[in-house]
Amino acid sequence: MSDVTQASHGRPMHHPLHSALAGVRGWWERRHGHAPPPKDTDARPPLAEGRQAGPSETVAPVVTGATLMWRMRTTVKDEPGSLAALCTALAELRVDILSLQTHPLAEGTVDEFLLRAHEELSATEIGHAVSESGGTGTWIERGDAHDLVDAPTRILGLATRTALDAAELPLALRQLLGRCTIRSLPATAPGSGRAQKGVPVEGVLEDTVMRLRAPEGGVITVERPYLPFTPTEFARARALVELDARLGPRIPRSQDVLTLPEGNDIMVRRADVGDLRAAKAMHERCSARTLTMRYHGPVGDADRYLKHLLSPRFGRTLAVQTASGRLVGLGHLLWDGDETEIALLVEDEWQRRGIGGELLRRLVEMAAETGCENVYVVTQASNTGMVAAMRGLELPLDYQIEEGTLVITARLSEAGVPEAGISEAVEGRRRVG
């Protein structure tokens, strides 16, 4: 649960939950909700009708042999010969059409191409030829080998991932729809219990924004700058959400047994709302100082946010459990709009045994798997344990402090982070120290 909700000069800005400012309930009400980080949200705008793509609208080419791949969308009139004219124009440039999908509209048709062209041919030249042949609203970006997978195969793969893990739904939607920003809003505001505005069961499509009814009654908002969603894309996204709703809550049941320096064995596994009672019991065993360090607000409100935090809709949670089944630690990876937050809580009796550092490393690995470029933690400047754990990652770190609250951001994109997480079971035992 972060109290970093706004940005200042491109960096996260602390939104303190102290008595001098708004209470913790107001903060949750203003929060946008969590969503997975996009790999890239600066999609180039479509070319205006009759306008060529400028140099700034192309990406530095990545050559495969002597050719490049391009993904292109354009709208053509729904009349005989319109698509043929466009294909003829591409053929004259010796552009090979590797795949084509059509998205019928009320007026016209959106055609989505995967193209292969000589490396000397630029997006500007392709865009000009498409415009001259009657294409409008043309949008071009670099493609790669992953785009060669045909649409039905790709969609079946995304459905399989979603079926195995409810936390995969936001990530699957992004891969289905391309560059976009996804936010999840719960049905009730965490901490207040007040209902929030929902959407019809069938969802809402508004140009570059679609809103879908989340399985728990909340709202999933998907926004894609510059490139309107088609009814076909809306139907696919809605079908994926419906599949998730029918399958109900689920998480991978893999677990890893770790050995602490003193010889005790603990288990690290994925957690969800089924761990709510055990998490509340852990809260009761934690000191007021530990809870304040974690939640940055009134200790009495800590339990109010657990159901939200444990929901796979808003991120992923790892639990640390003793051999007797007692929950002694929680680590959250939370989607915060276009950013990603990590938060840790370890019961007092189990602190300073390497558990927090182990959770932190695993959550960073999970963030890297999603394509996240940065992760941040919010703590107090006096929390030397968290500061040391972040430094132990050996990643580039940025620090921002305001009124005693410290925000530490780790830049994953500037260092190699191993792509292995708790989602893959680790056989045998591993020492933590």
Short mmCIF file of C-alpha atoms in Angstrom, two decimals:
data_model
loop_
_atom_site.label_atom_id
_atom_site.label_comp_id
_atom_site.label_asym_id
_atom_site.label_seq_id
_atom_site.Cartn_x
_atom_site.Cartn_y
_atom_site.Cartn_z
CA MET A 1 0.00 0.00 0.00
CA SER A 2 1.79 3.07 -1.18
CA ASP A 3 1.40 6.66 -0.22
CA VAL A 4 3.12 7.67 -3.42
CA THR A 5 0.34 8.64 -5.77
CA GLN A 6 1.52 11.60 -7.76
CA ALA A 7 4.61 12.54 -9.80
CA SER A 8 6.86 15.54 -9.52
CA HIS A 9 9.29 16.26 -12.34
CA GLY A 10 8.79 12.74 -13.61
CA ARG A 11 9.52 11.13 -10.24
CA PRO A 12 7.16 9.63 -7.63
CA MET A 13 6.04 12.14 -5.03
CA HIS A 14 5.10 11.17 -1.46
CA HIS A 15 1.51 11.68 -0.46
CA PRO A 16 2.02 11.47 3.35
CA LEU A 17 -0.58 9.92 5.57
CA HIS A 18 0.19 11.93 8.67
CA SER A 19 -2.12 13.97 10.85
CA ALA A 20 -1.01 17.18 9.15
CA LEU A 21 -2.48 16.04 5.85
CA ALA A 22 -5.55 14.15 4.66
CA GLY A 23 -6.43 10.92 6.44
CA VAL A 24 -5.68 7.51 5.08
CA ARG A 25 -9.27 6.96 3.95
CA GLY A 26 -9.23 10.04 1.74
CA TRP A 27 -5.98 8.93 0.20
CA TRP A 28 -7.41 5.57 -0.81
CA GLU A 29 -10.47 7.24 -2.29
CA ARG A 30 -8.32 9.45 -4.49
CA ARG A 31 -6.09 6.62 -5.61
CA HIS A 32 -6.43 5.51 -9.21
CA GLY A 33 -5.95 1.84 -8.46
CA HIS A 34 -3.22 -0.53 -9.52
CA ALA A 35 -2.32 -1.76 -12.95
CA PRO A 36 0.69 -3.52 -14.41
CA PRO A 37 3.46 -1.44 -15.86
CA PRO A 38 3.51 -1.02 -19.62
CA LYS A 39 6.72 -1.73 -21.44
CA ASP A 40 6.17 1.41 -23.51
CA THR A 41 3.28 3.86 -23.48
CA ASP A 42 4.59 6.50 -25.88
CA ALA A 43 2.99 4.99 -28.96
CA ARG A 44 3.34 7.26 -31.94
CA PRO A 45 0.15 8.98 -33.11
CA PRO A 46 -1.52 7.90 -36.33
CA LEU A 47 -0.56 9.79 -39.44
CA ALA A 48 -3.02 12.51 -40.30
CA GLU A 49 -4.82 11.96 -43.57
CA GLY A 50 -2.55 12.85 -46.45
CA ARG A 51 0.47 13.46 -44.18
CA GLN A 52 3.74 11.55 -44.30
CA ALA A 53 5.38 10.12 -41.23
CA GLY A 54 8.13 12.39 -39.95
CA PRO A 55 11.61 11.21 -38.95
CA SER A 56 10.69 11.44 -35.25
CA GLU A 57 7.87 8.94 -35.79
CA THR A 58 10.16 6.07 -36.72
CA VAL A 59 12.17 3.85 -34.46
CA ALA A 60 15.84 3.11 -34.91
CA PRO A 61 15.83 0.05 -37.21
CA VAL A 62 16.78 -3.35 -35.93
CA VAL A 63 17.96 -5.31 -38.92
CA THR A 64 17.23 -8.97 -39.48
CA GLY A 65 19.44 -9.75 -42.42
CA ALA A 66 18.65 -7.13 -45.04
CA THR A 67 15.03 -6.59 -44.02
CA LEU A 68 12.95 -5.01 -41.30
CA MET A 69 9.52 -5.89 -39.92
CA TRP A 70 6.82 -3.28 -39.47
CA ARG A 71 3.42 -3.40 -37.81
CA MET A 72 0.94 -1.14 -39.58
CA ARG A 73 -2.69 -0.17 -39.18
CA THR A 74 -4.70 1.83 -41.64
CA THR A 75 -8.37 2.41 -42.42
CA VAL A 76 -9.71 1.82 -45.94
CA LYS A 77 -13.13 2.27 -47.48
CA ASP A 78 -15.42 -0.72 -47.33
CA GLU A 79 -15.78 -1.10 -51.08
CA PRO A 80 -14.42 -3.46 -53.76
CA GLY A 81 -10.85 -2.76 -54.82
CA SER A 82 -9.82 -0.59 -51.85
CA LEU A 83 -7.66 -3.27 -50.20
CA ALA A 84 -6.29 -4.34 -53.59
CA ALA A 85 -5.12 -0.79 -54.30
CA LEU A 86 -3.28 -0.66 -50.99
CA CYS A 87 -1.62 -4.04 -51.54
CA THR A 88 -0.56 -2.97 -55.03
CA ALA A 89 1.09 0.15 -53.62
CA LEU A 90 3.02 -1.95 -51.11
CA ALA A 91 4.04 -4.41 -53.82
CA GLU A 92 5.49 -1.57 -55.88
CA LEU A 93 7.78 -0.82 -52.93
CA ARG A 94 8.69 -4.53 -52.76
CA VAL A 95 7.05 -4.80 -49.33
CA ASP A 96 6.05 -8.32 -48.33
CA ILE A 97 2.75 -8.75 -46.44
CA LEU A 98 3.35 -11.46 -43.82
CA SER A 99 -0.07 -11.33 -42.19
CA LEU A 100 -3.31 -9.37 -42.38
CA GLN A 101 -6.21 -8.96 -39.95
CA THR A 102 -9.35 -7.01 -40.69
CA HIS A 103 -11.46 -5.13 -38.15
CA PRO A 104 -14.82 -4.15 -39.67
CA LEU A 105 -16.27 -0.80 -38.60
CA ALA A 106 -19.63 0.83 -39.23
CA GLU A 107 -17.93 2.79 -42.00
CA GLY A 108 -14.75 1.40 -43.51
CA THR A 109 -12.41 -1.34 -42.32
CA VAL A 110 -9.30 -1.21 -40.17
CA ASP A 111 -6.61 -3.41 -41.70
CA GLU A 112 -3.74 -4.56 -39.49
CA PHE A 113 -0.61 -5.69 -41.35
CA LEU A 114 2.70 -7.30 -40.48
CA LEU A 115 5.11 -6.19 -43.18
CA ARG A 116 8.64 -7.08 -44.18
CA ALA A 117 10.59 -4.52 -46.18
CA HIS A 118 14.14 -3.74 -47.24
CA GLU A 119 16.09 -2.01 -44.50
CA GLU A 120 16.53 1.10 -46.66
CA LEU A 121 12.76 1.65 -46.81
CA SER A 122 11.54 3.99 -44.04
CA ALA A 123 8.20 4.32 -42.30
CA THR A 124 7.85 7.68 -44.03
CA GLU A 125 7.94 6.07 -47.46
CA ILE A 126 5.56 3.28 -46.49
CA GLY A 127 3.13 5.76 -44.92
CA HIS A 128 3.19 7.96 -47.99
CA ALA A 129 2.43 5.03 -50.31
CA VAL A 130 -0.46 3.88 -48.09
CA SER A 131 -1.89 7.42 -47.99
CA GLU A 132 -1.66 7.76 -51.75
CA SER A 133 -3.55 4.48 -52.19
CA GLY A 134 -6.47 5.59 -49.98
CA GLY A 135 -5.41 4.53 -46.48
CA THR A 136 -6.26 6.94 -43.64
CA GLY A 137 -5.35 7.13 -39.97
CA THR A 138 -2.19 5.15 -40.73
CA TRP A 139 -0.07 4.03 -37.77
CA ILE A 140 3.31 2.30 -38.14
CA GLU A 141 5.82 0.92 -35.66
CA ARG A 142 8.68 -1.57 -35.69
CA GLY A 143 7.75 -5.23 -35.40
CA ASP A 144 9.79 -8.26 -34.39
CA ALA A 145 9.77 -12.05 -34.59
CA HIS A 146 7.13 -12.31 -31.82
CA ASP A 147 4.62 -10.75 -34.21
CA LEU A 148 4.93 -13.75 -36.52
CA VAL A 149 2.73 -15.80 -34.19
CA ASP A 150 -0.74 -15.84 -35.69
CA ALA A 151 -3.53 -14.15 -33.77
CA PRO A 152 -5.54 -17.29 -32.78
CA THR A 153 -2.41 -18.98 -31.39
CA ARG A 154 -1.41 -15.87 -29.46
CA ILE A 155 -4.88 -15.42 -27.98
CA LEU A 156 -5.05 -19.08 -26.92
CA GLY A 157 -1.69 -18.67 -25.20
CA LEU A 158 -2.93 -15.61 -23.31
CA ALA A 159 -6.08 -17.47 -22.29
CA THR A 160 -3.96 -20.33 -20.94
CA ARG A 161 -1.82 -17.95 -18.87
CA THR A 162 -4.93 -16.29 -17.48
CA ALA A 163 -6.48 -19.64 -16.64
CA LEU A 164 -3.44 -20.63 -14.55
CA ASP A 165 -3.09 -17.37 -12.60
CA ALA A 166 -5.67 -14.64 -11.95
CA ALA A 167 -2.85 -12.09 -11.59
CA GLU A 168 -2.05 -12.59 -15.29
CA LEU A 169 -5.27 -10.94 -16.50
CA PRO A 170 -3.94 -7.34 -16.69
CA LEU A 171 -0.71 -8.53 -18.29
CA ALA A 172 -2.60 -10.67 -20.81
CA LEU A 173 -4.79 -7.69 -21.74
CA ARG A 174 -1.70 -5.63 -22.46
CA GLN A 175 -0.21 -8.29 -24.70
CA LEU A 176 -3.55 -8.67 -26.45
CA LEU A 177 -4.03 -4.95 -27.08
CA GLY A 178 -0.47 -3.69 -27.45
CA ARG A 179 0.78 -0.47 -25.92
CA CYS A 180 -1.77 0.68 -23.41
CA THR A 181 -2.29 1.74 -19.81
CA ILE A 182 -4.44 -0.53 -17.64
CA ARG A 183 -5.96 0.44 -14.29
CA SER A 184 -8.07 -1.67 -11.96
CA LEU A 185 -10.57 0.02 -9.66
CA PRO A 186 -12.19 -2.09 -6.91
CA ALA A 187 -15.95 -2.12 -6.42
CA THR A 188 -15.59 -0.40 -3.05
CA ALA A 189 -13.00 2.13 -1.99
CA PRO A 190 -10.45 0.35 0.25
CA GLY A 191 -10.66 1.56 3.82
CA SER A 192 -14.04 3.26 3.43
CA GLY A 193 -16.36 0.51 2.19
CA ARG A 194 -18.16 3.01 -0.06
CA ALA A 195 -19.23 1.78 -3.48
CA GLN A 196 -17.49 3.28 -6.49
CA LYS A 197 -18.95 3.98 -9.91
CA GLY A 198 -19.14 0.83 -12.02
CA VAL A 199 -19.84 -0.02 -15.65
CA PRO A 200 -22.54 -2.12 -17.36
CA VAL A 201 -21.96 -5.87 -17.60
CA GLU A 202 -21.35 -5.53 -21.34
CA GLY A 203 -18.67 -2.88 -20.81
CA VAL A 204 -18.15 0.47 -22.52
CA LEU A 205 -16.06 1.32 -25.61
CA GLU A 206 -15.19 4.97 -26.16
CA ASP A 207 -12.63 5.52 -28.93
CA THR A 208 -9.22 5.09 -27.23
CA VAL A 209 -10.70 3.95 -23.88
CA MET A 210 -12.52 0.76 -22.95
CA ARG A 211 -14.05 -0.03 -19.58
CA LEU A 212 -14.79 -3.61 -18.59
CA ARG A 213 -16.64 -5.07 -15.61
CA ALA A 214 -14.05 -6.78 -13.43
CA PRO A 215 -14.90 -10.26 -12.09
CA GLU A 216 -15.30 -8.90 -8.54
CA GLY A 217 -17.59 -6.07 -9.68
CA GLY A 218 -14.93 -3.39 -10.03
CA VAL A 219 -13.80 -1.71 -13.23
CA ILE A 220 -10.85 -2.43 -15.53
CA THR A 221 -9.98 0.64 -17.61
CA VAL A 222 -7.78 0.26 -20.68
CA GLU A 223 -6.47 3.33 -22.49
CA ARG A 224 -4.32 3.43 -25.63
CA PRO A 225 -3.12 6.86 -26.75
CA TYR A 226 -3.68 7.84 -30.38
CA LEU A 227 -4.94 4.45 -31.59
CA PRO A 228 -8.69 3.85 -31.17
CA PHE A 229 -9.86 0.39 -30.15
CA THR A 230 -11.92 -1.51 -32.68
CA PRO A 231 -15.08 -3.48 -31.82
CA THR A 232 -13.11 -6.66 -32.56
CA GLU A 233 -10.48 -5.78 -29.96
CA PHE A 234 -13.18 -4.86 -27.48
CA ALA A 235 -14.89 -8.24 -27.99
CA ARG A 236 -11.59 -10.11 -27.50
CA ALA A 237 -10.78 -8.23 -24.30
CA ARG A 238 -14.27 -8.78 -22.94
CA ALA A 239 -14.02 -12.53 -23.69
CA LEU A 240 -10.72 -12.75 -21.79
CA VAL A 241 -12.23 -10.99 -18.77
CA GLU A 242 -15.28 -13.28 -18.92
CA LEU A 243 -13.02 -16.34 -18.93
CA ASP A 244 -11.25 -15.01 -15.85
CA ALA A 245 -14.57 -14.41 -14.09
CA ARG A 246 -15.86 -17.92 -14.82
CA LEU A 247 -12.70 -19.57 -13.47
CA GLY A 248 -12.83 -17.67 -10.18
CA PRO A 249 -9.93 -16.91 -7.79
CA ARG A 250 -6.76 -18.93 -8.42
CA ILE A 251 -3.00 -18.64 -8.03
CA PRO A 252 -0.10 -21.01 -8.72
CA ARG A 253 0.45 -23.32 -5.75
CA SER A 254 4.20 -23.70 -6.12
CA GLN A 255 6.34 -23.06 -3.06
CA ASP A 256 10.01 -22.84 -2.15
CA VAL A 257 11.57 -24.13 1.08
CA LEU A 258 14.36 -21.88 2.38
CA THR A 259 16.78 -22.45 5.24
CA LEU A 260 17.57 -19.49 7.51
CA PRO A 261 21.08 -18.98 8.97
CA GLU A 262 20.04 -20.46 12.34
CA GLY A 263 18.78 -23.59 10.60
CA ASN A 264 15.02 -22.96 10.58
CA ASP A 265 13.11 -23.82 7.41
CA ILE A 266 10.52 -21.43 5.99
CA MET A 267 8.32 -21.58 2.90
CA VAL A 268 7.84 -18.80 0.36
CA ARG A 269 4.70 -19.03 -1.78
CA ARG A 270 2.13 -16.95 -3.60
CA ALA A 271 -0.67 -15.55 -1.43
CA ASP A 272 -4.18 -14.25 -2.09
CA VAL A 273 -7.36 -13.31 -0.22
CA GLY A 274 -7.50 -16.83 1.19
CA ASP A 275 -4.66 -15.73 3.48
CA LEU A 276 -6.67 -12.81 4.88
CA ARG A 277 -7.27 -14.33 8.33
CA ALA A 278 -3.62 -15.37 8.74
CA ALA A 279 -2.46 -11.91 7.64
CA LYS A 280 -4.69 -10.22 10.22
CA ALA A 281 -3.32 -12.54 12.89
CA MET A 282 0.19 -11.52 11.90
CA HIS A 283 -0.82 -7.85 12.23
CA GLU A 284 -1.90 -8.57 15.82
CA ARG A 285 1.54 -9.99 16.60
CA CYS A 286 3.40 -7.04 15.04
CA SER A 287 4.45 -4.04 17.12
CA ALA A 288 2.94 -0.62 16.49
CA ARG A 289 6.32 0.58 15.19
CA THR A 290 6.50 -2.24 12.61
CA LEU A 291 2.97 -1.53 11.36
CA THR A 292 3.67 2.22 11.19
CA MET A 293 6.85 1.60 9.20
CA ARG A 294 4.82 -0.47 6.73
CA TYR A 295 1.56 1.46 6.39
CA HIS A 296 2.62 5.06 7.16
CA GLY A 297 -0.71 5.80 8.79
CA PRO A 298 -2.94 4.97 11.78
CA VAL A 299 -2.11 1.49 13.03
CA GLY A 300 -5.79 0.75 13.62
CA ASP A 301 -6.49 1.07 9.89
CA ALA A 302 -3.90 -1.53 8.81
CA ASP A 303 -6.38 -4.42 8.56
CA ARG A 304 -8.71 -2.44 6.31
CA TYR A 305 -6.39 -2.70 3.30
CA LEU A 306 -5.43 -6.37 3.44
CA LYS A 307 -8.23 -7.65 1.20
CA HIS A 308 -7.24 -5.15 -1.47
CA LEU A 309 -3.54 -5.83 -1.09
CA LEU A 310 -4.00 -9.62 -1.28
CA SER A 311 -6.16 -9.44 -4.41
CA PRO A 312 -4.32 -10.63 -7.55
CA ARG A 313 -6.13 -7.91 -9.50
CA PHE A 314 -3.83 -5.24 -8.11
CA GLY A 315 -0.53 -7.07 -8.10
CA ARG A 316 1.15 -10.15 -6.70
CA THR A 317 1.82 -11.14 -3.11
CA LEU A 318 4.38 -13.51 -1.62
CA ALA A 319 3.87 -15.03 1.82
CA VAL A 320 6.51 -16.39 4.19
CA GLN A 321 5.26 -19.29 6.28
CA THR A 322 6.91 -21.33 9.04
CA ALA A 323 6.95 -25.12 9.15
CA SER A 324 3.99 -24.97 11.55
CA GLY A 325 1.95 -22.93 9.04
CA ARG A 326 2.28 -19.55 10.78
CA LEU A 327 2.41 -16.53 8.46
CA VAL A 328 5.39 -14.34 9.40
CA GLY A 329 5.96 -12.14 6.35
CA LEU A 330 4.25 -10.59 3.33
CA GLY A 331 5.74 -9.00 0.25
CA HIS A 332 3.56 -7.09 -2.21
CA LEU A 333 4.26 -6.17 -5.84
CA LEU A 334 1.62 -3.52 -6.61
CA TRP A 335 0.73 -2.05 -9.98
CA ASP A 336 0.56 1.72 -9.41
CA GLY A 337 -0.55 3.09 -12.77
CA ASP A 338 2.56 3.19 -14.93
CA GLU A 339 4.83 2.51 -11.95
CA THR A 340 5.39 -0.49 -9.70
CA GLU A 341 5.65 -0.44 -5.91
CA ILE A 342 7.17 -3.03 -3.61
CA ALA A 343 6.09 -3.22 0.04
CA LEU A 344 7.27 -5.58 2.78
CA LEU A 345 6.08 -6.58 6.22
CA VAL A 346 7.96 -9.05 8.46
CA GLU A 347 6.78 -9.96 11.95
CA ASP A 348 9.05 -8.51 14.66
CA GLU A 349 10.24 -11.87 15.96
CA TRP A 350 11.40 -12.87 12.46
CA GLN A 351 13.16 -9.67 11.46
CA ARG A 352 16.92 -9.44 10.77
CA ARG A 353 17.09 -13.01 9.49
CA GLY A 354 17.30 -12.23 5.77
CA ILE A 355 13.58 -12.75 5.10
CA GLY A 356 12.93 -9.19 3.94
CA GLY A 357 15.89 -9.24 1.57
CA GLU A 358 14.77 -12.56 0.10
CA LEU A 359 11.23 -11.27 -0.48
CA LEU A 360 12.60 -8.10 -2.04
CA ARG A 361 14.82 -9.99 -4.50
CA ARG A 362 11.97 -12.25 -5.56
CA LEU A 363 9.55 -9.37 -6.08
CA VAL A 364 12.12 -7.51 -8.18
CA GLU A 365 12.56 -10.62 -10.33
CA MET A 366 8.79 -10.83 -10.80
CA ALA A 367 8.67 -7.15 -11.78
CA ALA A 368 11.40 -7.74 -14.35
CA GLU A 369 9.38 -10.59 -15.87
CA THR A 370 6.54 -8.16 -16.60
CA GLY A 371 8.86 -5.76 -18.44
CA CYS A 372 8.94 -3.24 -15.61
CA GLU A 373 11.77 -0.72 -15.88
CA ASN A 374 11.60 0.67 -12.32
CA VAL A 375 10.32 -0.35 -8.90
CA TYR A 376 10.05 1.81 -5.81
CA VAL A 377 9.57 1.40 -2.08
CA VAL A 378 8.13 3.92 0.37
CA THR A 379 9.52 3.88 3.88
CA GLN A 380 10.80 6.14 6.62
CA ALA A 381 14.29 7.55 6.61
CA SER A 382 14.95 5.75 9.90
CA ASN A 383 14.20 2.32 8.40
CA THR A 384 17.81 1.25 7.96
CA GLY A 385 16.78 -2.36 7.28
CA MET A 386 14.82 -1.45 4.14
CA VAL A 387 17.56 0.89 2.93
CA ALA A 388 20.14 -1.88 3.36
CA ALA A 389 17.92 -4.39 1.54
CA MET A 390 17.51 -2.05 -1.43
CA ARG A 391 21.25 -1.48 -1.59
CA GLY A 392 21.73 -5.24 -1.45
CA LEU A 393 19.99 -5.53 -4.83
CA GLU A 394 23.09 -3.93 -6.41
CA LEU A 395 20.90 -1.96 -8.81
CA PRO A 396 21.07 1.77 -9.65
CA LEU A 397 19.04 3.58 -6.96
CA ASP A 398 17.42 7.02 -6.74
CA TYR A 399 16.46 8.57 -3.39
CA GLN A 400 13.81 11.17 -2.62
CA ILE A 401 13.01 12.28 0.91
CA GLU A 402 10.22 14.52 2.13
CA GLU A 403 9.23 15.17 5.75
CA GLY A 404 10.94 12.00 6.95
CA THR A 405 9.41 9.78 4.25
CA LEU A 406 11.89 8.14 1.90
CA VAL A 407 11.13 6.90 -1.61
CA ILE A 408 13.81 4.64 -3.10
CA THR A 409 13.54 3.77 -6.78
CA ALA A 410 15.53 0.92 -8.35
CA ARG A 411 16.15 1.09 -12.09
CA LEU A 412 15.81 -2.43 -13.47
CA SER A 413 16.32 -1.33 -17.06
CA GLU A 414 19.96 -0.40 -16.41
CA ALA A 415 21.03 -3.72 -14.96
CA GLY A 416 20.53 -7.37 -15.73
CA VAL A 417 17.87 -8.81 -13.43
CA PRO A 418 17.44 -12.58 -13.56
CA GLU A 419 14.05 -13.55 -14.91
CA ALA A 420 13.19 -16.24 -12.37
CA GLY A 421 10.45 -15.86 -9.78
CA ILE A 422 8.45 -17.80 -7.28
CA SER A 423 5.96 -18.72 -10.01
CA GLU A 424 8.44 -21.43 -11.00
CA ALA A 425 8.85 -24.02 -8.25
CA VAL A 426 12.38 -24.40 -6.97
CA GLU A 427 13.27 -27.95 -6.05
CA GLY A 428 15.47 -28.69 -3.08
CA ARG A 429 16.50 -26.28 -0.32
CA ARG A 430 18.17 -22.90 -0.48
CA ARG A 431 20.02 -21.07 2.28
CA VAL A 432 19.13 -17.48 3.14
CA GLY A 433 21.81 -15.39 4.73
#
